[in-house]
Amino acid sequence: MSGPIRLWVAVKHGVDVVLARADRSTGTVAMDRAPRKTSDFDRNAVEEAVRIREKLGGTVTALTVGPPTSKEALRDALALGADEAVLITDPARPDLDGRGVARALAAYARTHPGFDLWFFGEGSTDHFTGTIGPRVAAEIGAPSLSYARRVSVEDGAVLVEREYEHELEKVRAAFPAIITVGQEINQPRVPTFMSTLKASKKEIRSFGPSELGVQPSDWAPLARRDRVFVPEVNRKRQAVSGADPATTARGLVDALRREGVLP
Amino acid sequence: MSGETVLVFSEEAEAIPGLLAAARAAVGPGPGRVELAVLADGGGPAGSAVGGADRVYRLLLPENARHDPELVAVALRRAQEAANPRLTLVASTKRGRETAARLAGATDSAVSTGVASFALEPEGVRIRREVLSGNALGEEVLLGPRPIVAVMLGAPVPAVPPTTPPEIIDVPPPEGAGRIALVERTVKPAGGLRIEAAERIVSVGRGLRKKEDLSLIEELARAMGAVVGCTRPIAAEAGWLSDDHWIGLTGHRVKPRLYVAVGISGAVQHLVGMRESTVVVAINKDPNAPIFAQSDFTVTGDLYTVVPALVRALSGA
Ligand SMILES: Cc1cc2nc3c(=O)[nH]c(=O)nc-3n(C[C@H](O)[C@H](O)[C@H](O)COP(=O)(O)OP(=O)(O)OC[C@H]3O[C@@H](n4cnc5c(N)ncnc54)[C@H](O)[C@@H]3O)c2cc1C
Ligand SMILES: Nc1ncnc2c1ncn2[C@@H]1O[C@H](COP(=O)(O)O)[C@@H](O)[C@H]1O
């Protein structure tokens, strides 16, 4: 490792899954008009980077790809303790697909070399594909260490403890490396009034395709999103109640026997 | 569509029969081919003994290399080049998603994970997957050559032995060592519970006040012939139950015939894990709990009185 450690964090300004609503007549969600917020695990990613900087020094840079409104996610990251913020934006393509986002981040890394560790969320709250981090790693030829539950920095290398469905692993890689994290890794701090105020005054650097040496076709979508719709739930919603708990319980057991779902 | 090849891959032997079946259904009857790539990294000859593949590529990786998705993706890419498939299909497990992403990055192709269903169409591969944390379904068409789909599998299906031995092709190991060193791997101490396969589930949430009270829930589960499930806070925060019991977006997906939600509010990230249940019962003291809108039978009340009464009713007392 040469010099102070350079930590990057990819943050997404995604659709707010709690506030997004389907149109009543069509049952579909207009994703491009839905309210947005910072993706949940990306807060964990920022927190992890900030903790490393607090221990070892260095800088934390938050990066987002999206329309200018996605600066909100960068403001969040700054309020959580990031030092710098970078917006990658293409006026011609406000919303890129996964391929476009990964290529945009990879293009930034190629034109601004020098990260040591780059944190991503394990999955984004709205799309949850879990592909962007490892995809960027493949694009720029870096190792990807995913599903980290614990990260420790050694001299020019990183040790990650991670979790799979049936296994736990401890793995090590030299810098530079890409790491993805989920909500189990830490409890993100709550921004203070002062940190939010300071964040609102920080400069956000902005880059477009030409500054990153990208051709428009490099960002062209490979997935066409046809529609997002809310499946109908057809539940009976029958309230079971009786004069006392015993009667209620018998009523429920009888109902379930009629349905044929009790042995 | 006919005459097309689907290439199947998984790091996990138990996912392979389900993937082969899904691939076969997608190519349909006739001249379509299903080919299989398996890891030969010292983990045994998994895959070549499985029926349903017309050809098997053995990816000869260094001993125990599955911790390095870069090595796995490089090897899989070679099999992909040889098979020239219309679609590459992997399991949407954690390893599967990462391998899919690295392969997509290396070949600059479309990829989707967590896919519920897919179909080969002239224009591309049409997929359906959950979006918005399970609040909604998204339909997409993956365009361009070499698309990759990571599909969600239900309970493992048993392997069928091959009727005719498949053709076996060895894919040589990638040059050079990987960039990730494995320091340690441990298999999680699991109770061996396969909640995905359960017929009946009694599931508990933060309505439960303390760990000792789990005995109430266990008693109800026993009386119903059910297994115990839970929400994320019970497994991940309180640690009262192991991860095998955890249902939802980041836990297991279940589709029992009966799902009884006890003291569970019904957050979207939980609902997505149990939405496919045939009959849903909710027991909650809050009549406005969102779970009620997603249930067939609802009981408004304190679980500490409702559950014991249910146990008595079931035992015929
Ligand atoms: C990215 C992400 C992923 C997530 N993944 C998952 C996941 O996979 N699975 C999951 O479950 N959650 C997941 N969550 C968490 C989820 O959002 C909810 O926080 C969680 O499901 C709530 O669990 P709960 O219903 O047990 O608790 P609460 O929401 O606190 O609900 C407790 C309920 O118990 C009722 N209650 C209280 N006392 C009693 C009583 N005495 N008798 C009867 N009822 C009572 C209350 O009225 C309330 O409705 C995820 C969250 C995020 C952000
Ligand atoms: N538009 C974006 N800008 C910056 N980072 C992103 C963007 N989309 C996704 N990411 C990162 O990739 C992670 C995984 O996203 P996904 O592959 O969509 O599940 C997120 O948690 C972010 O860290």
PDB file of C-alpha atoms in Angstrom, chain A residues 40-52 80 119 148-151 181-189, chain B residues 232 237:
ATOM      1  CA  ASP A  40     -30.455   0.249   2.306  1.00  0.00           C
ATOM      2  CA  PHE A  41     -27.259  -1.824   2.157  1.00  0.00           C
ATOM      3  CA  ASP A  42     -25.352   1.107   0.664  1.00  0.00           C
ATOM      4  CA  ARG A  43     -25.574   2.805   4.059  1.00  0.00           C
ATOM      5  CA  ASN A  44     -23.851  -0.230   5.538  1.00  0.00           C
ATOM      6  CA  ALA A  45     -21.245   0.050   2.789  1.00  0.00           C
ATOM      7  CA  VAL A  46     -20.568   3.718   3.591  1.00  0.00           C
ATOM      8  CA  GLU A  47     -20.468   2.978   7.334  1.00  0.00           C
ATOM      9  CA  GLU A  48     -17.893   0.216   6.831  1.00  0.00           C
ATOM     10  CA  ALA A  49     -15.638   2.463   4.747  1.00  0.00           C
ATOM     11  CA  VAL A  50     -15.953   5.317   7.229  1.00  0.00           C
ATOM     12  CA  ARG A  51     -15.030   3.012  10.125  1.00  0.00           C
ATOM     13  CA  ILE A  52     -11.883   1.922   8.288  1.00  0.00           C
ATOM     14  CA  LEU A  80     -22.698   9.521   7.029  1.00  0.00           C
ATOM     15  CA  PHE A 119     -17.521  -1.205  -1.300  1.00  0.00           C
ATOM     16  CA  ALA A 148     -18.796  -9.735   3.733  1.00  0.00           C
ATOM     17  CA  ARG A 149     -19.843  -9.906   7.386  1.00  0.00           C
ATOM     18  CA  ARG A 150     -16.504  -8.642   8.704  1.00  0.00           C
ATOM     19  CA  VAL A 151     -13.716  -6.758   7.017  1.00  0.00           C
ATOM     20  CA  VAL A 181     -21.769  -5.997   2.186  1.00  0.00           C
ATOM     21  CA  GLY A 182     -25.224  -6.645   3.614  1.00  0.00           C
ATOM     22  CA  GLN A 183     -27.064  -5.312   6.619  1.00  0.00           C
ATOM     23  CA  GLU A 184     -25.433  -7.739   9.059  1.00  0.00           C
ATOM     24  CA  ILE A 185     -21.996  -6.142   8.814  1.00  0.00           C
ATOM     25  CA  ASN A 186     -22.684  -3.076  10.959  1.00  0.00           C
ATOM     26  CA  GLN A 187     -25.277  -0.661  12.251  1.00  0.00           C
ATOM     27  CA  PRO A 188     -24.969   2.535  10.202  1.00  0.00           C
ATOM     28  CA  ARG A 189     -24.771   5.670  12.306  1.00  0.00           C
TER      29      ARG A 189
ATOM     30  CA  ARG B 232     -35.573 -11.868  10.299  1.00  0.00           C
ATOM     31  CA  GLU B 237     -31.030  -9.948  15.652  1.00  0.00           C
TER      32      GLU B 237
END
